[in-house]
CSV table of C-alpha atoms in Angstrom, one decimal:
chain,number,residue,atom,x,y,z
X,300,MET,CA,162.4,197.9,151.8
X,301,HIS,CA,163.2,199.5,155.2
X,302,ARG,CA,166.8,200.4,155.8
X,303,ILE,CA,167.7,199.7,159.5
X,304,ILE,CA,170.7,200.8,161.5
X,305,PRO,CA,171.2,198.5,164.5
X,306,ALA,CA,172.4,200.2,167.6
X,307,ILE,CA,173.7,197.7,170.1
X,308,MET,CA,173.9,198.8,173.8
X,309,SER,CA,176.8,196.9,175.5
X,310,GLY,CA,177.0,198.7,178.8
X,311,GLY,CA,175.6,196.0,181.1
X,312,SER,CA,177.7,194.5,183.9
X,313,GLY,CA,175.9,191.2,184.5
X,314,THR,CA,176.5,191.1,188.2
X,315,ARG,CA,174.1,188.2,188.7
X,316,LEU,CA,176.2,186.1,186.4
X,317,TRP,CA,179.4,186.4,188.5
X,318,PRO,CA,182.0,184.8,188.7
X,319,SER,CA,182.0,184.3,184.9
X,320,SER,CA,180.7,187.9,184.3
X,321,THR,CA,183.2,190.4,185.7
X,322,ASP,CA,183.8,194.2,185.3
X,323,ALA,CA,186.6,193.5,182.8
X,324,ARG,CA,184.5,191.0,180.8
X,325,PRO,CA,180.8,191.3,181.5
X,326,LYS,CA,178.2,188.8,180.3
X,327,GLN,CA,177.7,190.1,176.8
X,328,PHE,CA,181.2,189.0,175.9
X,329,HIS,CA,180.6,185.4,177.0
X,330,ALA,CA,179.2,182.5,175.1
X,331,LEU,CA,176.7,181.7,177.9
X,332,THR,CA,174.2,179.8,175.7
X,333,GLY,CA,176.8,177.5,174.1
X,334,GLY,CA,177.3,179.4,170.8
X,335,ASP,CA,179.0,182.7,170.1
X,336,PRO,CA,179.4,185.5,172.7
X,337,LEU,CA,176.0,187.2,173.2
X,338,ILE,CA,177.1,190.4,171.5
X,339,VAL,CA,178.1,188.5,168.4
X,340,GLU,CA,174.8,186.6,168.3
X,341,THR,CA,172.9,189.9,168.7
X,342,ILE,CA,174.6,191.5,165.8
X,343,ALA,CA,174.3,188.3,163.6
X,344,ARG,CA,170.6,188.4,164.3
X,345,VAL,CA,170.2,191.9,162.7
X,346,SER,CA,172.6,191.5,159.8
X,347,GLY,CA,172.1,191.1,156.1
X,348,GLN,CA,168.8,191.5,154.3
X,349,SER,CA,165.3,190.0,154.3
X,350,ALA,CA,162.3,190.5,152.1
X,351,ALA,CA,161.4,193.7,153.9
X,352,LEU,CA,164.5,194.8,155.8
X,353,ALA,CA,168.0,195.8,154.9
X,354,PHE,CA,170.4,196.1,157.9
X,355,ALA,CA,173.3,198.4,157.8
X,356,PRO,CA,176.6,197.7,159.8
X,357,PRO,CA,175.8,198.2,163.5
X,358,ILE,CA,176.7,201.0,165.9
X,359,ILE,CA,178.2,199.6,169.1
X,360,LEU,CA,177.8,201.6,172.3
X,361,CYS,CA,179.9,200.3,175.2
X,362,ASN,CA,182.0,201.2,178.2
X,363,ALA,CA,185.3,202.6,177.2
X,364,GLN,CA,187.2,199.8,178.8
X,365,HIS,CA,185.4,197.2,176.6
X,366,GLY,CA,186.0,198.9,173.3
X,367,GLN,CA,188.9,196.8,172.2
X,368,LEU,CA,187.3,193.6,173.5
X,369,ALA,CA,184.1,194.3,171.5
X,370,GLN,CA,186.1,194.9,168.3
X,371,GLN,CA,188.2,191.8,168.8
X,372,GLN,CA,185.1,189.6,169.2
X,373,LEU,CA,183.4,191.2,166.2
X,374,ARG,CA,186.5,190.8,164.0
X,375,ALA,CA,186.8,187.2,165.0
X,376,ALA,CA,183.2,186.7,163.9
X,377,GLY,CA,183.7,188.6,160.6
X,378,ARG,CA,181.5,191.6,161.7
X,379,SER,CA,182.4,195.2,161.0
X,380,PRO,CA,180.7,198.0,163.0
X,381,SER,CA,180.2,201.4,161.5
X,382,ALA,CA,181.0,203.0,164.8
X,383,VAL,CA,182.1,202.1,168.3
X,384,VAL,CA,181.0,204.6,170.8
X,385,LEU,CA,183.2,204.6,174.0
X,386,GLU,CA,181.3,205.8,177.1
X,387,PRO,CA,183.7,207.0,179.8
X,388,VAL,CA,181.0,206.3,182.5
X,389,GLY,CA,177.7,204.6,182.5
X,390,ARG,CA,174.7,206.9,182.1
X,391,ASN,CA,171.9,204.4,181.4
X,392,THR,CA,169.9,203.9,178.2
X,393,ALA,CA,168.4,207.4,177.6
X,394,ALA,CA,171.7,209.1,176.9
X,395,THR,CA,172.9,206.1,174.9
X,396,ALA,CA,169.7,206.2,172.8
X,397,ALA,CA,170.2,209.9,172.0
X,398,ILE,CA,173.7,209.4,170.9
X,399,ALA,CA,172.7,206.4,168.8
X,400,ALA,CA,170.0,208.5,167.1
X,401,ALA,CA,172.4,211.3,166.3
X,402,ILE,CA,175.1,209.0,164.9
X,403,ALA,CA,172.6,207.2,162.8
X,404,ALA,CA,171.3,210.5,161.4
X,405,GLU,CA,174.8,211.3,160.3
X,406,GLN,CA,175.1,208.0,158.5
X,407,ASP,CA,171.7,207.9,156.8
X,408,PRO,CA,169.1,210.5,157.7
X,409,ASP,CA,166.3,208.3,156.1
X,410,ALA,CA,167.1,205.1,158.0
X,411,LEU,CA,165.4,203.7,161.1
X,412,VAL,CA,167.3,202.8,164.3
X,413,LEU,CA,166.9,199.5,166.0
X,414,LEU,CA,168.1,199.9,169.6
X,415,LEU,CA,168.9,196.6,171.2
X,416,PRO,CA,170.7,195.3,174.4
X,417,ALA,CA,173.8,193.2,173.5
X,418,ASP,CA,173.1,190.6,176.2
X,419,HIS,CA,169.7,189.1,175.3
X,420,VAL,CA,168.8,185.8,173.7
X,421,ILE,CA,166.2,185.6,170.8
X,422,GLU,CA,165.7,182.0,169.6
X,423,LYS,CA,163.2,182.7,166.9
X,424,ARG,CA,165.0,185.1,164.5
X,425,ASP,CA,162.4,184.9,161.7
X,426,ALA,CA,159.6,185.9,164.1
X,427,PHE,CA,161.8,188.8,165.3
X,428,LEU,CA,162.3,190.0,161.8
X,429,ASP,CA,158.6,189.7,161.1
X,430,ALA,CA,157.9,191.9,164.2
X,431,ILE,CA,160.4,194.5,163.0
X,432,ALA,CA,158.9,194.5,159.5
X,433,ARG,CA,155.4,195.1,161.1
X,434,ALA,CA,156.7,197.9,163.2
X,435,ALA,CA,158.8,199.7,160.6
X,436,PRO,CA,156.0,201.7,158.9
X,437,PHE,CA,154.9,203.1,162.2
X,438,ALA,CA,158.5,203.9,163.4
X,439,ARG,CA,158.6,206.9,161.0
X,440,ASP,CA,156.2,208.7,163.3
X,441,ARG,CA,156.3,206.7,166.5
X,442,ILE,CA,158.8,205.0,168.9
X,443,VAL,CA,157.9,201.4,168.7
X,444,THR,CA,158.9,199.0,171.5
X,445,PHE,CA,158.7,195.2,171.2
X,446,GLY,CA,156.6,193.5,173.8
X,447,ILE,CA,157.3,189.9,174.7
X,448,ALA,CA,154.4,187.6,175.1
X,449,PRO,CA,154.5,186.6,178.8
X,450,THR,CA,154.7,183.0,179.7
X,451,ARG,CA,154.5,183.3,183.5
X,452,PRO,CA,153.7,186.0,186.1
X,453,ALA,CA,157.3,187.3,186.2
X,454,THR,CA,158.2,189.9,188.7
X,455,GLY,CA,161.6,190.8,187.3
X,456,TYR,CA,160.3,192.6,184.2
X,457,GLY,CA,158.4,195.8,183.6
X,458,TYR,CA,155.1,195.4,181.6
X,459,ILE,CA,153.5,197.3,178.7
X,460,GLU,CA,149.7,197.7,178.6
X,461,ARG,CA,148.6,197.9,175.0
X,462,GLY,CA,145.6,199.9,173.7
X,463,ALA,CA,143.9,200.3,170.4
X,464,ALA,CA,145.3,198.5,167.3
X,465,LEU,CA,147.1,200.6,164.8
X,466,ALA,CA,147.4,197.7,162.4
X,467,ASP,CA,147.6,194.0,162.6
X,468,GLY,CA,150.2,193.3,165.3
X,469,VAL,CA,151.0,196.9,166.3
X,470,PHE,CA,149.2,198.8,169.1
X,471,ASP,CA,149.0,202.1,170.8
X,472,VAL,CA,150.5,202.1,174.4
X,473,ILE,CA,148.2,202.8,177.3
X,474,SER,CA,150.9,202.7,180.0
X,475,PHE,CA,154.3,201.3,181.1
X,476,ARG,CA,154.2,199.5,184.4
X,477,GLU,CA,157.1,199.0,186.8
X,478,LYS,CA,158.2,195.5,188.0
X,479,PRO,CA,155.1,194.2,189.9
X,480,ASN,CA,154.7,191.7,192.7
X,481,GLU,CA,153.5,188.2,191.9
X,482,ALA,CA,149.8,188.9,192.6
X,483,VAL,CA,149.8,192.0,190.3
X,484,ALA,CA,151.7,190.1,187.6
X,485,LEU,CA,149.2,187.3,187.7
X,486,GLY,CA,146.4,189.8,187.3
X,487,TYR,CA,148.1,191.2,184.2
X,488,LEU,CA,148.2,187.7,182.7
X,489,GLU,CA,144.6,187.0,183.6
X,490,LYS,CA,143.4,190.3,182.2
X,491,GLY,CA,145.4,190.0,179.0
X,492,GLY,CA,146.7,192.9,176.9
X,493,TYR,CA,150.1,193.1,178.7
X,494,SER,CA,153.6,192.3,177.4
X,495,TRP,CA,156.9,192.1,179.1
X,496,ASN,CA,159.1,195.1,178.4
X,497,ALA,CA,162.3,193.9,176.8
X,498,GLY,CA,163.9,197.3,176.3
X,499,MET,CA,164.1,197.0,172.4
X,500,PHE,CA,163.1,200.0,170.3
X,501,LEU,CA,162.6,201.0,166.7
X,502,PHE,CA,162.4,204.7,165.7
X,503,HIS,CA,163.4,207.4,163.3
X,504,PRO,CA,166.2,209.5,164.8
X,505,ARG,CA,164.2,212.7,164.3
X,506,VAL,CA,161.2,211.3,166.2
X,507,LEU,CA,163.3,210.1,169.2
X,508,LEU,CA,165.2,213.3,169.6
X,509,GLN,CA,162.0,215.4,169.4
X,510,GLU,CA,160.4,213.3,172.1
X,511,PHE,CA,163.3,214.0,174.5
X,512,GLU,CA,161.7,217.5,175.1
X,513,ALA,CA,160.5,216.4,178.6
X,514,SER,CA,164.1,215.3,179.4
X,515,ALA,CA,166.0,217.7,177.3
X,516,GLU,CA,168.9,218.0,179.7
X,517,ILE,CA,169.8,214.3,179.0
X,518,ARG,CA,169.6,214.7,175.2
X,519,ASP,CA,171.4,218.0,175.1
X,520,GLY,CA,174.2,216.8,177.4
X,521,ALA,CA,174.7,213.6,175.5
X,522,LEU,CA,174.8,215.3,172.2
X,523,GLU,CA,177.3,217.9,173.5
X,524,ALA,CA,179.5,215.0,174.7
X,525,LEU,CA,179.2,213.5,171.2
X,526,ASN,CA,180.0,216.8,169.5
X,527,ASN,CA,183.2,217.1,171.6
X,528,ALA,CA,184.2,213.5,171.1
X,529,GLN,CA,187.6,212.3,169.9
X,530,ARG,CA,187.2,210.3,166.7
X,531,LYS,CA,189.7,207.8,165.4
X,532,GLY,CA,188.6,205.3,162.7
X,533,VAL,CA,185.3,203.8,163.8
X,534,GLU,CA,186.0,204.7,167.5
X,535,ILE,CA,184.1,207.7,169.0
X,536,ALA,CA,185.4,208.5,172.5
X,537,LEU,CA,182.8,210.7,174.2
X,538,ASP,CA,184.0,213.8,176.1
X,539,ALA,CA,184.5,212.4,179.6
X,540,GLN,CA,183.9,215.6,181.5
X,541,ILE,CA,180.7,216.5,179.7
X,542,PHE,CA,179.3,213.0,179.6
X,543,ALA,CA,179.8,212.6,183.4
X,544,GLN,CA,177.4,215.5,183.9
X,545,VAL,CA,174.5,213.9,181.9
X,546,PRO,CA,171.7,212.7,184.2
X,547,SER,CA,171.5,208.9,184.4
X,548,GLN,CA,168.1,207.6,183.5
X,549,SER,CA,166.5,204.9,181.5
X,550,LEU,CA,164.9,205.6,178.1
X,551,ASP,CA,161.6,204.2,179.5
X,552,ILE,CA,161.5,206.9,182.2
X,553,ALA,CA,163.0,209.7,180.3
X,554,VAL,CA,160.9,209.3,177.1
X,555,MET,CA,158.6,206.3,176.8
X,556,GLU,CA,156.5,207.0,179.9
X,557,LYS,CA,156.0,210.7,178.8
X,558,THR,CA,155.6,210.5,175.0
X,559,LYS,CA,152.2,210.2,173.3
X,560,ARG,CA,153.9,208.6,170.3
X,561,ALA,CA,154.7,205.2,171.8
X,562,ALA,CA,153.6,202.0,170.1
X,563,VAL,CA,154.1,198.3,170.9
X,564,ALA,CA,154.6,195.3,168.7
X,565,PRO,CA,153.8,192.2,170.8
X,566,CYS,CA,155.8,189.2,169.7
X,567,ASP,CA,156.7,185.6,170.5
X,568,ILE,CA,160.4,185.4,169.6
X,569,GLY,CA,161.9,183.0,172.2
X,570,TRP,CA,163.3,185.9,174.2
X,571,ALA,CA,165.3,185.8,177.4
X,572,ASP,CA,167.4,188.5,179.1
X,573,VAL,CA,169.7,185.9,180.7
X,574,GLY,CA,169.8,187.9,183.8
X,575,SER,CA,170.5,185.1,186.2
X,576,TRP,CA,172.0,181.6,186.3
X,577,ASP,CA,168.6,180.1,186.7
X,578,GLU,CA,167.6,181.7,183.4
X,579,ILE,CA,170.7,180.2,181.8
X,580,TRP,CA,169.6,176.8,183.0
X,581,ARG,CA,166.1,177.3,181.7
X,582,ILE,CA,167.2,178.1,178.1
X,583,SER,CA,170.2,175.7,177.9
X,584,GLU,CA,170.3,172.2,176.5
X,585,ARG,CA,170.1,169.6,179.3
X,586,ASP,CA,170.8,165.9,179.6
X,587,ASP,CA,168.3,163.2,180.6
X,588,ASP,CA,168.7,164.1,184.2
X,589,GLY,CA,167.9,167.8,183.6
X,590,ASN,CA,171.5,168.9,184.1
X,591,SER,CA,173.1,171.7,182.0
X,592,LYS,CA,176.8,171.0,181.9
X,593,GLN,CA,179.7,173.0,180.5
X,594,GLY,CA,183.4,172.3,180.9
X,595,ARG,CA,184.9,169.5,183.1
X,596,VAL,CA,181.9,168.2,185.0
X,597,ILE,CA,181.0,164.9,186.7
X,598,ALA,CA,177.5,164.4,187.9
X,599,LEU,CA,176.3,161.3,189.8
X,600,ASP,CA,172.6,160.8,190.8
X,601,ALA,CA,172.1,164.6,190.3
X,602,HIS,CA,169.2,166.4,188.7
X,603,ASN,CA,168.2,169.7,187.3
X,604,ASN,CA,171.5,171.4,188.1
X,605,LEU,CA,173.5,174.1,186.2
X,606,LEU,CA,177.1,173.0,186.3
X,607,ARG,CA,179.8,175.1,184.6
X,608,SER,CA,183.5,174.9,185.0
X,609,GLU,CA,186.2,177.2,183.5
X,610,GLY,CA,189.1,175.1,184.6
X,611,VAL,CA,188.8,172.8,187.6
X,612,THR,CA,186.7,169.7,187.5
X,613,ILE,CA,183.3,170.0,189.2
X,614,CYS,CA,182.1,166.8,190.8
X,615,VAL,CA,178.6,166.5,192.3
X,616,ALA,CA,176.6,163.6,193.7
X,617,GLY,CA,173.1,163.3,195.1
X,618,VAL,CA,172.2,167.0,194.6
X,619,ASP,CA,169.3,168.6,192.8
X,620,ASP,CA,168.4,172.1,191.6
X,621,LEU,CA,171.7,173.7,192.2
X,622,VAL,CA,173.9,176.3,190.4
X,623,VAL,CA,177.6,175.5,190.6
X,624,ILE,CA,179.9,177.8,188.8
X,625,ALA,CA,183.7,177.5,189.1
X,626,THR,CA,186.2,179.9,187.6
X,627,GLY,CA,189.8,180.9,188.3
X,628,ASP,CA,188.5,183.5,190.7
X,629,ALA,CA,185.7,181.9,192.7
X,630,VAL,CA,183.4,179.0,193.2
X,631,VAL,CA,179.7,179.8,193.6
X,632,ILE,CA,177.1,177.2,194.9
X,633,VAL,CA,173.5,178.3,195.4
X,634,PRO,CA,170.1,176.7,195.0
X,635,ARG,CA,168.6,177.6,191.6
X,636,ASP,CA,165.7,179.4,193.2
X,637,ARG,CA,168.2,181.7,194.9
X,638,ALA,CA,170.2,182.5,191.8
X,639,GLN,CA,169.5,186.3,192.3
X,640,ASP,CA,171.6,186.1,195.5
X,641,VAL,CA,174.8,185.8,193.3
X,642,LYS,CA,174.8,189.6,193.1
X,643,VAL,CA,175.0,189.8,196.9
X,644,LEU,CA,177.7,187.2,197.0
X,645,ARG,CA,179.7,189.1,194.5
X,646,GLU,CA,179.5,192.3,196.6
X,647,LEU,CA,180.6,190.4,199.7
X,648,ALA,CA,183.5,188.8,197.8
X,649,GLU,CA,184.6,192.3,196.7
X,650,LYS,CA,184.6,193.5,200.3
X,651,LEU,CA,186.6,190.4,201.4
X,652,LYS,CA,189.1,191.1,198.6
X,653,ARG,CA,189.5,194.7,199.8
């Protein structure tokens, strides 16, 4: 049985899900899919024990201002983290991964680390656990990422090109590809052998820290901030001055695109990164008219809309394919196919406020 320490990255801001997602309460702390908050669902997914896997209590890595909120939500759900790392500033996923590896090595030097974003949806938990079990034997000597079986020529995700099979369902990695245009993405699907890059990793701490040699300044700075952290109970407050000097870079760029020890486990797990309101509509339950409704909503002769109210009543008639979000701070109305523009609207609203 493989002992796994989940490390949950909760540093995202979710600007495309404004006005529900805010700096004070970003998307991972909302129940956007109708159940528990995303961070709680993420931890529940990698808790307990299966036939091949035994999950330890998780390490939570979050912005310092969200530490109490994270712990409140986890307590309410009956979840107890082994550590809550408070990051004074955001430094992307490479520094976070190095810190997670070092803390996991303190807790159990033989365990593997499962590094996950806190704000993703995985509908097929059993399939995800199967993929982890397939990958675990290789994670003692490689950094295994989980590739999502593409369902469309998406341009918002990076892609992983797989190479030779290492075993059934686990492959060597030929290359990581940046977000493509639609024509290139369509070519990937037609050729086959490509997966979406979901940013989920399984590794032994020793292997990951060794493979930081090409980006040693990130690893060394992050570990120095950890060594000088203030610890109180489960909280680990990184040294602010040291951590602020760590280069900000993704784990993909800092390590995965450089290492020769990358592997990929392609999987079909009902994954979504809930990065936009259109994606929320796509994965939500809908009525016979295709409307996804939450809160006080009235819809008359309306179809395929996402309608969410956090207070006031939303009333719509004769409209199709819209996103309508109403909170105490703002009301957003955009066509679903322009849901990405919510980020721009948020920036304009902030300027207006100033």
